[in-house]
Amino acid sequence: MIGGLSLSNIQSLCRKYTSLSTTDIDKLKEIEATLSYYAELTDCYMFIDCMMENLPHAIVVAEAFPKTERGLYEKSVIGKFVFESFEPAVFAAFKNKEKSSMTRAITQEGITVEQNVVPLFNDQQQIMAVLIQEKKVDVQTTPKDDLQHMPFALIEHIVEPNSQPIPVVSDLLVESIILTNHENKVIYSNPAGYRFISELSGLERFDNVALDKSLPFLQEVYDKGDDVFFLEITIDRKSFIVKKIPIRDQNDKVTLLIIHDLTELKMKENELMMKTFAIREIHHRVKNNLQTVTSLLRLQMRNDLSASSADAFQEALNRIYSISSVYELILENEDNAEEKVDVIALSKKIGYKMVGTSNTSSIQLTFHHDNVQLFCHSKKAVSLALIICELLQNALKYAFIGREEGTIDIQFQKDASSISLHISDNGVGMQEVKASFGMEIITRLVEYDLAGTFLIIPSEQGTHTQIQFPVSEEVFILND
């Protein structure tokens, strides 16, 4: 038995909260069996902490207390989470894979200790846990000259009996630092803490007033007893994170409150949210306006038009639909704050729509993208949409003259730094490249918007075109 917990219980902690293998856990059990001897030999408290699998915290899985030492820990801490902000030496040992020490550290129970931490390795030289040795430090015997070297974990103040706390740098902090005694009365506050209490309580003096009485919303913090406690509070349109740390002095219990004002951050988050809503509203209006233009063109097409005029109207409708598809894909994802557009989905949306509305409904579309997920921001997506639209229009208009069926293949390929879009068909082929409005659109968009190249590749059958452009901040591959 160690710290009142059986080895099987400690083993269950490792299995429940860590990713350690059975071999690693067995090694830790061997070390656990010797902890009590080291605790007696060194007159120190001994612990084993492991990193948690799904949280950025550690967890205490073993402990041993010296029999002659009393007052450091009143209860077992096995199973308690360990936070980096309170015990940086523990996490430094995990990160650096070497011994870490703090001559003046404060535990999450509010106790000042000297702490030495040693990493524990498995046979593969992977760190599986840390061994911690703690010895209580008598705060009163700390020389005042050493105050300048104390870490913030010591709350930057030393509370001495019958004396005022000695400030170090707390007066320079934007956080509110407040110390209260066993009656929850304020015994110290830095300037930020004074303003916090004064503004929310309306009191100018509060040294004899229980803080949970003048600020009732802090009652929940004090009700949590001797545990370290975090709480986010919103009151009078102000938001705060309150961190409570119990500190045991020799004669009295002192509670440290560290209060961080989140009001400005919340306001900026709200502003960002409003901007996001505004952008989405703009996208909605752009999409709706494009649909209005489409409706007007379709109404115009109902009039008696020549074949060439009808073709021109349909080409315009296809281009408008291609642009509208970009905004539809953006709006389909409500969490798409970065306005990322799935280019593969965009090409399919445009392709199926154009084939479905063309006079060559027997044409088959095939897509190949080798599991590439290609995304780009809205501006680049509009350019790609128009390029795909023009190339498909050319294929549907010229590739299958005199034929009732055919295939158009759209393929995306990638290498380390570029993306290639291939659109090919098995039609009659292109005898010569003619200058046209569509070809001018393609060339300008590829060269100026995508900083890429456009090629017509010789093919034994049909026409094969290639667009190649670099991967950039606005054009990127999410994953394979």
Short mmCIF file of C-alpha atoms in Angstrom, two decimals:
data_model
loop_
_atom_site.label_atom_id
_atom_site.label_comp_id
_atom_site.label_asym_id
_atom_site.label_seq_id
_atom_site.Cartn_x
_atom_site.Cartn_y
_atom_site.Cartn_z
CA MET A 1 0.00 0.00 0.00
CA ILE A 2 1.23 3.50 -0.88
CA GLY A 3 -0.56 6.62 0.33
CA GLY A 4 -3.58 4.48 1.17
CA LEU A 5 -4.05 3.31 -2.45
CA SER A 6 -3.33 -0.21 -3.68
CA LEU A 7 -1.10 -0.94 -6.64
CA SER A 8 -4.11 -2.23 -8.61
CA ASN A 9 -5.79 1.17 -8.16
CA ILE A 10 -2.62 2.96 -9.30
CA GLN A 11 -2.43 0.65 -12.27
CA SER A 12 -6.02 1.53 -13.15
CA LEU A 13 -5.15 5.26 -13.08
CA CYS A 14 -2.40 4.73 -15.65
CA ARG A 15 -4.70 2.70 -17.86
CA LYS A 16 -7.57 5.16 -17.59
CA TYR A 17 -5.75 8.46 -18.04
CA THR A 18 -2.47 7.69 -19.85
CA SER A 19 -1.26 5.96 -23.00
CA LEU A 20 1.43 3.97 -21.18
CA SER A 21 1.98 0.37 -22.22
CA THR A 22 1.62 -2.57 -19.86
CA THR A 23 5.43 -2.88 -19.75
CA ASP A 24 5.78 0.79 -18.76
CA ILE A 25 3.14 0.44 -16.05
CA ASP A 26 4.92 -2.62 -14.65
CA LYS A 27 8.17 -0.63 -14.47
CA LEU A 28 6.40 2.15 -12.61
CA LYS A 29 4.95 -0.39 -10.18
CA GLU A 30 8.48 -1.56 -9.39
CA ILE A 31 9.50 2.03 -8.66
CA GLU A 32 6.33 2.60 -6.62
CA ALA A 33 7.29 -0.26 -4.33
CA THR A 34 10.46 1.61 -3.28
CA LEU A 35 8.94 5.08 -2.80
CA SER A 36 8.32 4.71 0.93
CA TYR A 37 11.98 3.79 1.54
CA TYR A 38 13.20 6.88 -0.31
CA ALA A 39 10.68 9.03 1.58
CA GLU A 40 12.06 7.79 4.93
CA LEU A 41 15.68 8.00 3.79
CA THR A 42 15.46 11.58 2.54
CA ASP A 43 12.72 12.78 4.90
CA CYS A 44 10.90 14.05 1.81
CA TYR A 45 7.58 13.50 0.11
CA MET A 46 7.82 11.35 -3.02
CA PHE A 47 5.44 11.29 -6.00
CA ILE A 48 5.15 9.81 -9.48
CA ASP A 49 3.33 11.90 -12.08
CA CYS A 50 2.32 10.79 -15.58
CA MET A 51 1.19 12.89 -18.53
CA MET A 52 -2.46 12.47 -19.40
CA GLU A 53 -3.38 11.13 -22.81
CA ASN A 54 -6.09 13.59 -23.89
CA LEU A 55 -5.37 16.62 -21.72
CA PRO A 56 -2.30 18.90 -21.38
CA HIS A 57 -2.04 18.03 -17.69
CA ALA A 58 -0.27 15.46 -15.55
CA ILE A 59 -1.82 13.18 -12.96
CA VAL A 60 -0.43 11.92 -9.65
CA VAL A 61 -0.36 8.11 -9.77
CA ALA A 62 1.78 7.30 -6.71
CA GLU A 63 2.93 8.94 -3.46
CA ALA A 64 4.85 8.16 -0.29
CA PHE A 65 5.10 10.30 2.86
CA PRO A 66 7.86 10.19 5.51
CA LYS A 67 6.49 8.98 8.85
CA THR A 68 8.25 11.64 10.90
CA GLU A 69 7.12 14.57 8.74
CA ARG A 70 3.70 16.10 9.24
CA GLY A 71 1.89 19.15 7.93
CA LEU A 72 2.86 19.19 4.26
CA TYR A 73 -0.06 17.16 2.91
CA GLU A 74 -3.12 16.47 5.01
CA LYS A 75 -4.77 14.16 2.47
CA SER A 76 -3.68 11.90 -0.37
CA VAL A 77 -3.21 13.62 -3.72
CA ILE A 78 -3.26 10.46 -5.82
CA GLY A 79 -5.55 10.93 -8.79
CA LYS A 80 -5.31 14.75 -8.70
CA PHE A 81 -4.52 16.65 -11.88
CA VAL A 82 -1.33 18.70 -12.06
CA PHE A 83 -1.33 21.99 -14.00
CA GLU A 84 1.76 23.50 -15.61
CA SER A 85 1.04 26.99 -14.28
CA PHE A 86 1.41 25.67 -10.71
CA GLU A 87 4.20 23.11 -11.08
CA PRO A 88 6.38 24.19 -14.02
CA ALA A 89 9.31 22.02 -12.89
CA VAL A 90 7.24 18.87 -13.48
CA PHE A 91 6.42 19.84 -17.06
CA ALA A 92 9.96 21.09 -17.70
CA ALA A 93 11.25 17.60 -16.86
CA PHE A 94 8.74 16.07 -19.28
CA LYS A 95 9.58 18.50 -22.08
CA ASN A 96 13.37 18.65 -21.68
CA LYS A 97 13.79 15.00 -20.61
CA GLU A 98 16.20 16.01 -17.87
CA LYS A 99 16.22 16.82 -14.17
CA SER A 100 14.38 19.96 -13.15
CA SER A 101 14.36 21.77 -9.81
CA MET A 102 12.72 24.68 -8.04
CA THR A 103 14.07 25.85 -4.70
CA ARG A 104 10.88 27.82 -4.04
CA ALA A 105 7.78 26.26 -5.58
CA ILE A 106 4.16 26.32 -4.51
CA THR A 107 2.04 23.21 -4.89
CA GLN A 108 -1.60 23.24 -5.98
CA GLU A 109 -2.48 22.83 -2.32
CA GLY A 110 -0.83 26.20 -1.66
CA ILE A 111 2.25 24.81 0.14
CA THR A 112 5.73 26.22 -0.37
CA VAL A 113 8.20 23.42 -1.12
CA GLU A 114 11.61 22.67 -2.50
CA GLN A 115 10.98 20.46 -5.50
CA ASN A 116 13.29 18.15 -7.49
CA VAL A 117 11.95 16.30 -10.52
CA VAL A 118 13.64 13.43 -12.35
CA PRO A 119 12.31 11.87 -15.60
CA LEU A 120 11.74 8.12 -15.69
CA PHE A 121 12.53 6.34 -18.99
CA ASN A 122 11.46 3.00 -20.41
CA ASP A 123 13.66 0.59 -22.38
CA GLN A 124 13.13 2.61 -25.55
CA GLN A 125 14.41 5.74 -23.78
CA GLN A 126 10.96 7.29 -23.93
CA ILE A 127 9.87 9.30 -20.92
CA MET A 128 6.97 7.54 -19.20
CA ALA A 129 6.69 9.50 -15.93
CA VAL A 130 8.56 11.78 -13.55
CA LEU A 131 9.71 11.11 -10.00
CA ILE A 132 9.15 14.11 -7.70
CA GLN A 133 10.82 14.82 -4.39
CA GLU A 134 9.35 17.58 -2.23
CA LYS A 135 10.51 19.05 1.05
CA LYS A 136 8.67 21.75 2.94
CA VAL A 137 10.26 25.21 2.96
CA ASP A 138 9.89 27.42 6.00
CA VAL A 139 8.71 30.67 4.43
CA GLN A 140 9.65 32.73 7.49
CA THR A 141 13.30 31.74 7.25
CA THR A 142 13.56 32.93 3.66
CA PRO A 143 16.03 35.85 3.51
CA LYS A 144 14.45 39.00 2.16
CA ASP A 145 17.39 39.35 -0.24
CA ASP A 146 16.18 36.17 -1.93
CA LEU A 147 12.76 37.64 -2.68
CA GLN A 148 13.94 38.98 -6.02
CA HIS A 149 14.73 35.45 -7.19
CA MET A 150 11.43 33.83 -6.24
CA PRO A 151 9.20 32.56 -9.06
CA PHE A 152 5.66 33.80 -9.50
CA ALA A 153 4.50 30.44 -8.15
CA LEU A 154 5.21 31.96 -4.71
CA ILE A 155 2.49 34.54 -5.51
CA GLU A 156 5.19 37.22 -5.38
CA HIS A 157 4.34 37.87 -1.73
CA ILE A 158 5.37 36.33 1.54
CA VAL A 159 2.66 36.34 4.18
CA GLU A 160 4.27 36.62 7.60
CA PRO A 161 2.47 36.56 10.96
CA ASN A 162 1.62 40.04 12.31
CA SER A 163 3.08 41.80 9.29
CA GLN A 164 1.97 43.12 5.95
CA PRO A 165 2.72 41.06 2.83
CA ILE A 166 5.97 42.02 1.13
CA PRO A 167 5.26 43.00 -2.49
CA VAL A 168 7.66 41.95 -5.22
CA VAL A 169 6.19 42.68 -8.66
CA SER A 170 2.45 42.24 -8.13
CA ASP A 171 1.88 46.00 -8.31
CA LEU A 172 3.03 45.89 -11.94
CA LEU A 173 0.64 43.14 -12.97
CA VAL A 174 -2.60 43.80 -14.85
CA GLU A 175 -4.17 40.83 -13.07
CA SER A 176 -5.90 41.46 -9.78
CA ILE A 177 -3.97 39.87 -6.92
CA ILE A 178 -6.02 39.57 -3.72
CA LEU A 179 -5.18 37.83 -0.44
CA THR A 180 -7.90 37.03 2.10
CA ASN A 181 -7.66 35.50 5.57
CA HIS A 182 -9.64 32.69 7.21
CA GLU A 183 -12.66 35.04 7.48
CA ASN A 184 -12.38 35.86 3.76
CA LYS A 185 -11.40 39.44 4.66
CA VAL A 186 -8.94 41.23 2.38
CA ILE A 187 -5.44 41.45 3.87
CA TYR A 188 -3.72 42.53 0.67
CA SER A 189 -4.57 43.61 -2.86
CA ASN A 190 -2.43 45.06 -5.60
CA PRO A 191 -3.70 48.24 -7.37
CA ALA A 192 -5.57 46.19 -9.98
CA GLY A 193 -7.19 44.16 -7.21
CA TYR A 194 -8.20 47.32 -5.34
CA ARG A 195 -9.86 48.71 -8.48
CA PHE A 196 -11.61 45.40 -9.10
CA ILE A 197 -13.14 45.29 -5.60
CA SER A 198 -13.93 48.99 -5.50
CA GLU A 199 -15.65 49.12 -8.89
CA LEU A 200 -17.82 46.05 -8.31
CA SER A 201 -18.64 46.62 -4.64
CA GLY A 202 -18.84 50.43 -4.59
CA LEU A 203 -16.69 50.47 -1.42
CA GLU A 204 -13.63 52.64 -0.88
CA ARG A 205 -12.44 50.70 2.15
CA PHE A 206 -12.97 46.99 2.55
CA ASP A 207 -10.20 45.76 4.83
CA ASN A 208 -12.74 44.64 7.46
CA VAL A 209 -15.36 43.32 5.04
CA ALA A 210 -15.60 39.68 4.00
CA LEU A 211 -14.97 39.59 0.27
CA ASP A 212 -17.68 37.01 -0.40
CA LYS A 213 -20.18 39.36 1.31
CA SER A 214 -19.22 42.48 -0.64
CA LEU A 215 -18.89 40.48 -3.87
CA PRO A 216 -21.47 37.68 -3.55
CA PHE A 217 -20.56 36.16 -6.92
CA LEU A 218 -17.28 34.99 -5.33
CA GLN A 219 -19.17 32.83 -2.84
CA GLU A 220 -18.93 29.86 -5.22
CA VAL A 221 -15.15 30.23 -5.26
CA TYR A 222 -14.87 30.12 -1.47
CA ASP A 223 -17.35 27.25 -1.19
CA LYS A 224 -14.90 24.97 -2.98
CA GLY A 225 -12.87 24.55 0.20
CA ASP A 226 -9.14 23.85 -0.02
CA ASP A 227 -9.02 22.84 -3.67
CA VAL A 228 -7.44 24.94 -6.39
CA PHE A 229 -10.37 26.28 -8.36
CA PHE A 230 -10.99 28.10 -11.64
CA LEU A 231 -14.20 29.93 -12.44
CA GLU A 232 -15.28 32.18 -15.30
CA ILE A 233 -17.70 34.89 -14.16
CA THR A 234 -19.71 37.44 -16.16
CA ILE A 235 -21.34 40.28 -14.22
CA ASP A 236 -22.39 43.79 -15.22
CA ARG A 237 -21.14 43.11 -18.77
CA LYS A 238 -17.70 42.32 -17.40
CA SER A 239 -16.09 38.90 -17.72
CA PHE A 240 -13.39 37.47 -15.46
CA ILE A 241 -11.49 34.28 -14.82
CA VAL A 242 -10.98 33.78 -11.09
CA LYS A 243 -8.21 31.45 -9.95
CA LYS A 244 -8.25 30.52 -6.28
CA ILE A 245 -5.19 29.05 -4.54
CA PRO A 246 -5.40 28.11 -0.84
CA ILE A 247 -2.23 28.92 1.11
CA ARG A 248 -1.48 27.46 4.50
CA ASP A 249 0.36 29.82 6.82
CA GLN A 250 1.60 28.60 10.19
CA ASN A 251 -1.07 30.46 12.15
CA ASP A 252 -3.82 31.04 9.66
CA LYS A 253 -5.27 30.02 6.34
CA VAL A 254 -4.78 32.51 3.52
CA THR A 255 -6.53 32.38 0.16
CA LEU A 256 -4.97 33.84 -2.96
CA LEU A 257 -7.27 35.08 -5.72
CA ILE A 258 -5.80 35.84 -9.13
CA ILE A 259 -8.41 37.54 -11.30
CA HIS A 260 -7.87 38.12 -15.00
CA ASP A 261 -10.18 40.57 -16.78
CA LEU A 262 -11.53 39.02 -19.99
CA THR A 263 -13.87 41.90 -20.83
CA GLU A 264 -11.75 43.37 -23.63
CA LEU A 265 -11.04 39.92 -25.05
CA LYS A 266 -14.74 39.10 -25.02
CA MET A 267 -15.51 42.39 -26.76
CA LYS A 268 -12.97 41.59 -29.49
CA GLU A 269 -14.45 38.11 -29.85
CA ASN A 270 -17.90 39.66 -30.24
CA GLU A 271 -16.56 42.16 -32.79
CA LEU A 272 -14.94 39.32 -34.72
CA MET A 273 -18.18 37.35 -34.55
CA MET A 274 -20.14 40.36 -35.83
CA LYS A 275 -17.66 40.81 -38.68
CA THR A 276 -18.03 37.13 -39.51
CA PHE A 277 -21.82 37.49 -39.55
CA ALA A 278 -21.47 40.60 -41.74
CA ILE A 279 -19.23 38.77 -44.21
CA ARG A 280 -21.64 35.84 -44.36
CA GLU A 281 -24.50 38.27 -44.95
CA ILE A 282 -22.51 39.81 -47.82
CA HIS A 283 -21.98 36.32 -49.27
CA HIS A 284 -25.74 35.70 -49.01
CA ARG A 285 -26.50 38.93 -50.82
CA VAL A 286 -23.92 38.25 -53.54
CA LYS A 287 -25.40 34.79 -54.09
CA ASN A 288 -28.94 36.18 -54.12
CA ASN A 289 -27.97 38.95 -56.53
CA LEU A 290 -26.35 36.44 -58.86
CA GLN A 291 -29.53 34.38 -58.75
CA THR A 292 -31.52 37.51 -59.62
CA VAL A 293 -29.28 38.17 -62.62
CA THR A 294 -29.69 34.52 -63.64
CA SER A 295 -33.47 34.84 -63.44
CA LEU A 296 -33.41 37.98 -65.61
CA LEU A 297 -31.27 36.26 -68.25
CA ARG A 298 -33.59 33.24 -68.29
CA LEU A 299 -36.59 35.56 -68.76
CA GLN A 300 -34.80 37.22 -71.65
CA MET A 301 -34.03 33.83 -73.18
CA ARG A 302 -37.76 33.08 -73.41
CA ASN A 303 -38.02 35.65 -76.16
CA ASP A 304 -37.34 34.53 -79.68
CA LEU A 305 -33.55 34.42 -79.92
CA SER A 306 -31.29 33.22 -82.65
CA ALA A 307 -29.24 30.11 -82.00
CA SER A 308 -26.05 32.12 -81.54
CA SER A 309 -27.75 34.49 -79.11
CA ALA A 310 -29.16 31.61 -77.09
CA ASP A 311 -25.71 30.03 -76.89
CA ALA A 312 -24.24 33.33 -75.67
CA PHE A 313 -26.92 33.63 -73.01
CA GLN A 314 -26.30 30.05 -71.84
CA GLU A 315 -22.55 30.69 -71.60
CA ALA A 316 -23.23 33.76 -69.48
CA LEU A 317 -25.57 31.73 -67.28
CA ASN A 318 -22.88 29.07 -66.81
CA ARG A 319 -20.31 31.67 -65.76
CA ILE A 320 -22.71 33.22 -63.28
CA TYR A 321 -23.59 29.81 -61.87
CA SER A 322 -19.88 28.98 -61.47
CA ILE A 323 -19.30 32.12 -59.40
CA SER A 324 -22.48 31.52 -57.40
CA SER A 325 -21.33 27.96 -56.61
CA VAL A 326 -18.33 29.35 -54.72
CA TYR A 327 -20.58 31.32 -52.37
CA GLU A 328 -22.99 28.42 -51.95
CA LEU A 329 -20.16 26.15 -50.79
CA ILE A 330 -18.91 28.81 -48.37
CA LEU A 331 -22.39 29.30 -46.91
CA GLU A 332 -23.03 25.57 -46.55
CA ASN A 333 -20.41 25.43 -43.79
CA GLU A 334 -21.44 27.73 -40.93
CA ASP A 335 -18.08 27.28 -39.17
CA ASN A 336 -16.12 28.30 -42.28
CA ALA A 337 -14.66 31.51 -40.85
CA GLU A 338 -11.64 31.36 -43.18
CA GLU A 339 -13.90 31.08 -46.26
CA LYS A 340 -12.23 27.88 -47.44
CA VAL A 341 -13.71 26.33 -50.57
CA ASP A 342 -13.37 22.65 -51.43
CA VAL A 343 -12.13 22.82 -55.04
CA ILE A 344 -12.97 19.16 -55.77
CA ALA A 345 -16.57 19.67 -54.62
CA LEU A 346 -16.68 22.93 -56.59
CA SER A 347 -15.56 21.25 -59.83
CA LYS A 348 -18.16 18.50 -59.40
CA LYS A 349 -20.93 21.02 -58.68
CA ILE A 350 -20.13 23.05 -61.79
CA GLY A 351 -19.51 20.01 -64.00
CA TYR A 352 -22.73 18.15 -63.22
CA LYS A 353 -24.77 21.34 -63.57
CA MET A 354 -23.33 22.20 -66.98
CA VAL A 355 -23.69 18.68 -68.37
CA GLY A 356 -27.24 18.50 -67.04
CA THR A 357 -28.28 21.74 -68.78
CA SER A 358 -26.44 21.13 -72.06
CA ASN A 359 -27.89 19.62 -75.24
CA THR A 360 -25.49 16.70 -74.91
CA SER A 361 -26.96 14.97 -71.89
CA SER A 362 -25.32 11.65 -72.83
CA ILE A 363 -21.89 13.03 -71.93
CA GLN A 364 -20.32 11.31 -68.89
CA LEU A 365 -18.17 13.16 -66.37
CA THR A 366 -15.41 11.36 -64.48
CA PHE A 367 -13.31 12.77 -61.63
CA HIS A 368 -9.89 11.62 -60.39
CA HIS A 369 -8.13 13.29 -57.49
CA ASP A 370 -6.12 10.52 -55.74
CA ASN A 371 -7.70 11.37 -52.37
CA VAL A 372 -6.27 14.89 -52.57
CA GLN A 373 -8.32 17.42 -50.59
CA LEU A 374 -7.66 20.76 -52.23
CA PHE A 375 -8.94 23.97 -50.64
CA CYS A 376 -8.53 27.63 -51.49
CA HIS A 377 -9.89 30.97 -50.34
CA SER A 378 -12.87 32.56 -52.04
CA LYS A 379 -10.99 34.85 -54.45
CA LYS A 380 -8.91 32.02 -55.90
CA ALA A 381 -11.96 29.76 -55.88
CA VAL A 382 -13.86 32.17 -58.15
CA SER A 383 -10.96 32.13 -60.62
CA LEU A 384 -10.82 28.33 -60.60
CA ALA A 385 -14.59 28.12 -61.01
CA LEU A 386 -14.52 30.31 -64.11
CA ILE A 387 -11.56 28.38 -65.57
CA ILE A 388 -13.33 25.04 -65.10
CA CYS A 389 -16.51 26.54 -66.54
CA GLU A 390 -14.77 27.78 -69.71
CA LEU A 391 -12.90 24.53 -70.33
CA LEU A 392 -16.07 22.48 -69.87
CA GLN A 393 -18.03 24.82 -72.13
CA ASN A 394 -15.43 24.37 -74.86
CA ALA A 395 -15.56 20.59 -74.51
CA LEU A 396 -19.37 20.45 -74.50
CA LYS A 397 -19.63 22.83 -77.45
CA TYR A 398 -16.94 21.52 -79.80
CA ALA A 399 -15.66 18.08 -78.72
CA PHE A 400 -18.67 15.94 -79.59
CA ILE A 401 -20.00 17.38 -82.82
CA GLY A 402 -21.78 14.67 -84.73
CA ARG A 403 -21.60 12.29 -81.79
CA GLU A 404 -24.25 11.24 -79.30
CA GLU A 405 -22.00 10.29 -76.40
CA GLY A 406 -18.58 10.94 -74.93
CA THR A 407 -16.57 11.34 -71.76
CA ILE A 408 -14.96 14.32 -70.08
CA ASP A 409 -12.36 13.56 -67.44
CA ILE A 410 -11.38 16.04 -64.70
CA GLN A 411 -8.24 15.13 -62.80
CA PHE A 412 -6.36 16.85 -59.96
CA GLN A 413 -2.73 15.99 -59.25
CA LYS A 414 -0.26 17.42 -56.75
CA ASP A 415 3.43 17.49 -56.05
CA ALA A 416 5.43 19.17 -53.30
CA SER A 417 4.78 22.73 -54.47
CA SER A 418 2.10 22.79 -57.17
CA ILE A 419 -1.33 21.59 -58.24
CA SER A 420 -2.22 20.40 -61.74
CA LEU A 421 -5.76 20.41 -63.12
CA HIS A 422 -6.25 18.23 -66.21
CA ILE A 423 -9.45 18.36 -68.25
CA SER A 424 -9.54 15.98 -71.19
CA ASP A 425 -12.19 14.49 -73.49
CA ASN A 426 -12.44 11.68 -76.04
CA GLY A 427 -14.01 13.90 -78.67
CA VAL A 428 -12.99 14.95 -82.18
CA GLY A 429 -9.97 16.89 -80.99
CA MET A 430 -8.82 20.46 -81.55
CA GLN A 431 -7.32 21.02 -84.98
CA GLU A 432 -6.07 24.52 -84.16
CA VAL A 433 -6.25 26.89 -81.24
CA LYS A 434 -8.52 29.78 -82.07
CA ALA A 435 -8.54 33.06 -80.22
CA SER A 436 -11.84 33.52 -78.43
CA PHE A 437 -13.35 35.28 -75.46
CA GLY A 438 -13.35 32.05 -73.48
CA MET A 439 -9.65 31.35 -74.17
CA GLU A 440 -8.79 34.92 -73.16
CA ILE A 441 -10.65 34.45 -69.87
CA ILE A 442 -8.76 31.23 -69.16
CA THR A 443 -5.34 32.67 -69.98
CA ARG A 444 -5.79 35.82 -67.92
CA LEU A 445 -7.20 34.03 -64.88
CA VAL A 446 -4.46 31.37 -64.90
CA GLU A 447 -1.58 33.79 -65.36
CA TYR A 448 -2.71 36.74 -63.27
CA ASP A 449 -4.93 35.24 -60.56
CA LEU A 450 -3.29 31.85 -60.04
CA ALA A 451 0.29 32.70 -61.11
CA GLY A 452 0.18 29.49 -63.14
CA THR A 453 0.48 28.14 -66.68
CA PHE A 454 -2.08 26.94 -69.21
CA LEU A 455 -1.17 24.25 -71.75
CA ILE A 456 -2.98 22.33 -74.49
CA ILE A 457 -1.27 18.94 -74.51
CA PRO A 458 -1.13 16.96 -77.78
CA SER A 459 -3.41 13.93 -77.60
CA GLU A 460 -4.13 11.02 -79.96
CA GLN A 461 -7.82 11.34 -79.22
CA GLY A 462 -9.81 14.35 -78.12
CA THR A 463 -8.40 17.41 -76.35
CA HIS A 464 -6.25 17.52 -73.21
CA THR A 465 -5.73 20.79 -71.32
CA GLN A 466 -3.62 21.37 -68.22
CA ILE A 467 -3.66 24.16 -65.65
CA GLN A 468 -0.71 24.19 -63.24
CA PHE A 469 -0.41 26.63 -60.34
CA PRO A 470 1.60 26.83 -57.10
CA VAL A 471 0.41 25.92 -53.63
CA SER A 472 0.29 29.15 -51.58
CA GLU A 473 -1.36 30.73 -48.57
CA GLU A 474 -4.57 31.07 -50.58
CA VAL A 475 -4.33 27.71 -52.35
CA PHE A 476 -3.45 24.76 -50.16
CA ILE A 477 -3.87 21.04 -49.60
CA LEU A 478 -5.61 20.15 -46.36
CA ASN A 479 -4.52 16.52 -46.26
CA ASP A 480 -4.26 13.31 -48.24
#
